[in-house]
PDB file of C-alpha atoms in Angstrom:
ATOM      1  CA  MET V1247     120.127 116.158   6.336  1.00 48.00           C
ATOM      2  CA  ILE V1248     121.212 115.616   2.891  1.00 51.00           C
ATOM      3  CA  GLU V1249     123.530 112.773   3.569  1.00 59.00           C
ATOM      4  CA  LEU V1250     120.808 111.058   5.587  1.00 65.00           C
ATOM      5  CA  GLY V1251     118.416 111.409   2.784  1.00 75.00           C
ATOM      6  CA  MET V1252     115.724 113.100   4.826  1.00 81.00           C
ATOM      7  CA  SER V1253     113.608 116.229   4.418  1.00 87.00           C
ATOM      8  CA  LYS V1254     113.710 119.142   6.786  1.00 89.00           C
ATOM      9  CA  GLU V1255     110.261 118.219   8.048  1.00 91.00           C
ATOM     10  CA  VAL V1256     111.329 114.610   8.828  1.00 92.00           C
ATOM     11  CA  MET V1257     114.427 115.872  10.619  1.00 92.00           C
ATOM     12  CA  PHE V1258     112.340 118.219  12.816  1.00 94.00           C
ATOM     13  CA  CYS V1259     110.080 115.300  13.514  1.00 95.00           C
ATOM     14  CA  LEU V1260     112.936 113.219  14.685  1.00 96.00           C
ATOM     15  CA  ILE V1261     114.347 115.945  16.852  1.00 96.00           C
ATOM     16  CA  SER V1262     110.903 116.244  18.445  1.00 97.00           C
ATOM     17  CA  ALA V1263     110.876 112.366  18.927  1.00 97.00           C
ATOM     18  CA  VAL V1264     114.195 112.514  20.789  1.00 97.00           C
ATOM     19  CA  ASN V1265     112.948 115.377  23.018  1.00 97.00           C
ATOM     20  CA  TYR V1266     109.660 113.400  23.642  1.00 98.00           C
ATOM     21  CA  MET V1267     111.785 110.285  24.479  1.00 97.00           C
ATOM     22  CA  LYS V1268     113.952 112.220  26.917  1.00 96.00           C
ATOM     23  CA  SER V1269     111.012 113.870  28.705  1.00 96.00           C
ATOM     24  CA  HIS V1270     109.146 110.543  28.957  1.00 97.00           C
ATOM     25  CA  ALA V1271     112.059 108.155  29.479  1.00 96.00           C
ATOM     26  CA  GLY V1272     110.717 107.053  32.822  1.00 96.00           C
ATOM     27  CA  ASP V1273     107.252 106.389  31.502  1.00 96.00           C
ATOM     28  CA  LYS V1274     106.100 103.171  29.858  1.00 94.00           C
ATOM     29  CA  ILE V1275     106.631 104.165  26.328  1.00 96.00           C
ATOM     30  CA  ASN V1276     107.490 102.274  23.177  1.00 96.00           C
ATOM     31  CA  GLN V1277     108.288 102.991  19.612  1.00 97.00           C
ATOM     32  CA  GLY V1278     104.640 103.159  18.561  1.00 97.00           C
ATOM     33  CA  ASP V1279     103.921 105.826  21.182  1.00 97.00           C
ATOM     34  CA  VAL V1280     106.716 108.026  20.053  1.00 97.00           C
ATOM     35  CA  ALA V1281     105.794 107.579  16.365  1.00 97.00           C
ATOM     36  CA  ALA V1282     102.259 108.486  17.181  1.00 97.00           C
ATOM     37  CA  ALA V1283     103.392 111.587  19.147  1.00 97.00           C
ATOM     38  CA  ILE V1284     105.144 112.951  16.050  1.00 96.00           C
ATOM     39  CA  ASN V1285     102.433 111.758  13.587  1.00 96.00           C
ATOM     40  CA  MET V1286     104.669 109.192  11.725  1.00 95.00           C
ATOM     41  CA  SER V1287     103.918 105.554  11.024  1.00 96.00           C
ATOM     42  CA  ARG V1288     105.839 103.181  13.221  1.00 96.00           C
ATOM     43  CA  GLY V1289     107.637 101.518  10.313  1.00 95.00           C
ATOM     44  CA  TYR V1290     108.770 104.674   8.717  1.00 94.00           C
ATOM     45  CA  PHE V1291     109.742 106.169  12.081  1.00 96.00           C
ATOM     46  CA  SER V1292     111.863 103.032  12.863  1.00 95.00           C
ATOM     47  CA  GLN V1293     113.640 103.419   9.559  1.00 92.00           C
ATOM     48  CA  CYS V1294     114.301 107.140   9.880  1.00 93.00           C
ATOM     49  CA  PHE V1295     115.190 106.963  13.533  1.00 95.00           C
ATOM     50  CA  ALA V1296     117.979 104.368  13.110  1.00 93.00           C
ATOM     51  CA  ARG V1297     119.582 106.405  10.266  1.00 91.00           C
ATOM     52  CA  PHE V1298     119.290 109.562  12.280  1.00 91.00           C
ATOM     53  CA  ALA V1299     120.487 108.349  15.650  1.00 92.00           C
ATOM     54  CA  GLY V1300     122.895 105.734  14.346  1.00 93.00           C
ATOM     55  CA  GLU V1301     121.372 103.194  16.781  1.00 95.00           C
ATOM     56  CA  THR V1302     117.954 101.444  17.166  1.00 95.00           C
ATOM     57  CA  PHE V1303     115.087 103.006  18.923  1.00 97.00           C
ATOM     58  CA  GLY V1304     115.354 100.414  21.803  1.00 96.00           C
ATOM     59  CA  ASP V1305     119.105 101.077  22.243  1.00 97.00           C
ATOM     60  CA  SER V1306     118.491 104.837  22.307  1.00 97.00           C
ATOM     61  CA  LEU V1307     115.675 104.753  24.799  1.00 97.00           C
ATOM     62  CA  ARG V1308     117.688 102.272  27.091  1.00 97.00           C
ATOM     63  CA  SER V1309     120.528 104.777  27.052  1.00 97.00           C
ATOM     64  CA  MET V1310     118.240 107.698  28.051  1.00 97.00           C
ATOM     65  CA  ARG V1311     116.795 105.517  30.796  1.00 98.00           C
ATOM     66  CA  LEU V1312     120.134 104.596  32.182  1.00 98.00           C
ATOM     67  CA  GLU V1313     121.140 108.324  32.237  1.00 97.00           C
ATOM     68  CA  LEU V1314     117.968 109.170  34.006  1.00 97.00           C
ATOM     69  CA  ALA V1315     118.744 106.320  36.548  1.00 97.00           C
ATOM     70  CA  LYS V1316     122.313 107.649  37.061  1.00 97.00           C
ATOM     71  CA  SER V1317     120.986 111.180  37.853  1.00 96.00           C
ATOM     72  CA  LEU V1318     118.436 109.709  40.293  1.00 97.00           C
ATOM     73  CA  LEU V1319     121.090 107.656  41.964  1.00 97.00           C
ATOM     74  CA  ARG V1320     123.287 110.797  42.324  1.00 95.00           C
ATOM     75  CA  ASP V1321     120.552 113.177  43.375  1.00 95.00           C
ATOM     76  CA  THR V1322     118.066 111.203  45.510  1.00 95.00           C
ATOM     77  CA  HIS V1323     118.171 108.692  48.331  1.00 94.00           C
ATOM     78  CA  ALA V1324     115.345 106.554  46.757  1.00 96.00           C
ATOM     79  CA  PRO V1325     115.819 102.797  46.913  1.00 97.00           C
ATOM     80  CA  VAL V1326     117.287 101.181  43.910  1.00 96.00           C
ATOM     81  CA  CYS V1327     114.108  99.381  43.040  1.00 96.00           C
ATOM     82  CA  GLU V1328     112.177 102.682  43.045  1.00 97.00           C
ATOM     83  CA  ILE V1329     114.805 104.204  40.792  1.00 97.00           C
ATOM     84  CA  ALA V1330     114.537 101.297  38.374  1.00 97.00           C
ATOM     85  CA  CYS V1331     110.801 101.972  38.249  1.00 96.00           C
ATOM     86  CA  ARG V1332     111.086 105.616  37.910  1.00 97.00           C
ATOM     87  CA  SER V1333     113.543 105.150  35.075  1.00 97.00           C
ATOM     88  CA  GLY V1334     111.208 103.038  33.092  1.00 96.00           C
ATOM     89  CA  PHE V1335     112.438  99.576  34.008  1.00 96.00           C
ATOM     90  CA  GLU V1336     109.828  97.141  35.292  1.00 92.00           C
ATOM     91  CA  ASP V1337     112.218  94.571  36.727  1.00 94.00           C
ATOM     92  CA  ASP V1338     114.865  95.899  39.183  1.00 93.00           C
ATOM     93  CA  ARG V1339     117.044  92.843  38.761  1.00 95.00           C
ATOM     94  CA  TYR V1340     117.098  93.345  35.015  1.00 96.00           C
ATOM     95  CA  PHE V1341     117.731  96.994  35.684  1.00 97.00           C
ATOM     96  CA  SER V1342     120.753  96.174  37.926  1.00 97.00           C
ATOM     97  CA  ARG V1343     122.213  93.804  35.430  1.00 97.00           C
ATOM     98  CA  LEU V1344     121.845  96.211  32.538  1.00 97.00           C
ATOM     99  CA  PHE V1345     123.197  99.067  34.539  1.00 98.00           C
ATOM    100  CA  ARG V1346     126.345  96.965  35.367  1.00 97.00           C
ATOM    101  CA  GLU V1347     126.728  95.997  31.781  1.00 97.00           C
ATOM    102  CA  HIS V1348     126.617  99.646  30.581  1.00 96.00           C
ATOM    103  CA  VAL V1349     128.158 101.551  33.511  1.00 95.00           C
ATOM    104  CA  GLY V1350     130.617  98.940  34.768  1.00 96.00           C
ATOM    105  CA  LYS V1351     129.210  98.903  38.400  1.00 95.00           C
ATOM    106  CA  LEU V1352     125.984  98.064  40.186  1.00 97.00           C
ATOM    107  CA  PRO V1353     123.610 100.915  40.882  1.00 97.00           C
ATOM    108  CA  SER V1354     124.442 100.723  44.576  1.00 95.00           C
ATOM    109  CA  GLU V1355     128.168 100.930  43.863  1.00 96.00           C
ATOM    110  CA  TYR V1356     127.649 103.917  41.469  1.00 96.00           C
ATOM    111  CA  ARG V1357     125.656 105.711  44.258  1.00 95.00           C
ATOM    112  CA  ALA V1358     128.232 104.936  46.915  1.00 93.00           C
ATOM    113  CA  GLU V1359     131.070 106.342  44.892  1.00 90.00           C
ATOM    114  CA  GLY V1360     128.965 109.436  43.831  1.00 79.00           C
ATOM    115  CA  MET V1361     128.061 110.178  47.528  1.00 67.00           C
ATOM    116  CA  GLY V1362     131.773 109.881  48.456  1.00 57.00           C
ATOM    117  CA  GLU V1363     132.605 112.695  46.045  1.00 55.00           C
ATOM    118  CA  ARG V1364     130.367 115.260  47.772  1.00 46.00           C
TER     119      ARG V1364
END
């Protein structure tokens, strides 16, 4: 807390923000929604979040959404386009490209490998 230059209250709010983001990653949320949920201005939240998380809000939310997609790919038989939507991505082609950039394989390849391990 001290090295980040934030009060205990701000740290508590940021932890609450991360929990909110994780539980709503599949929803259509943005930085303003999360800031409002923890009663912080969007600008101040943006500054504090980047210092706290070590990455931007967008990068952090994207990572959470990709983790959600990975678990849905492993644990369900839903089509990839539905998983994209349930993970908070509106465009399944963008989702597939992003997934491949970050995970190293297409969602369908990730699922096929996961199913083979069972």
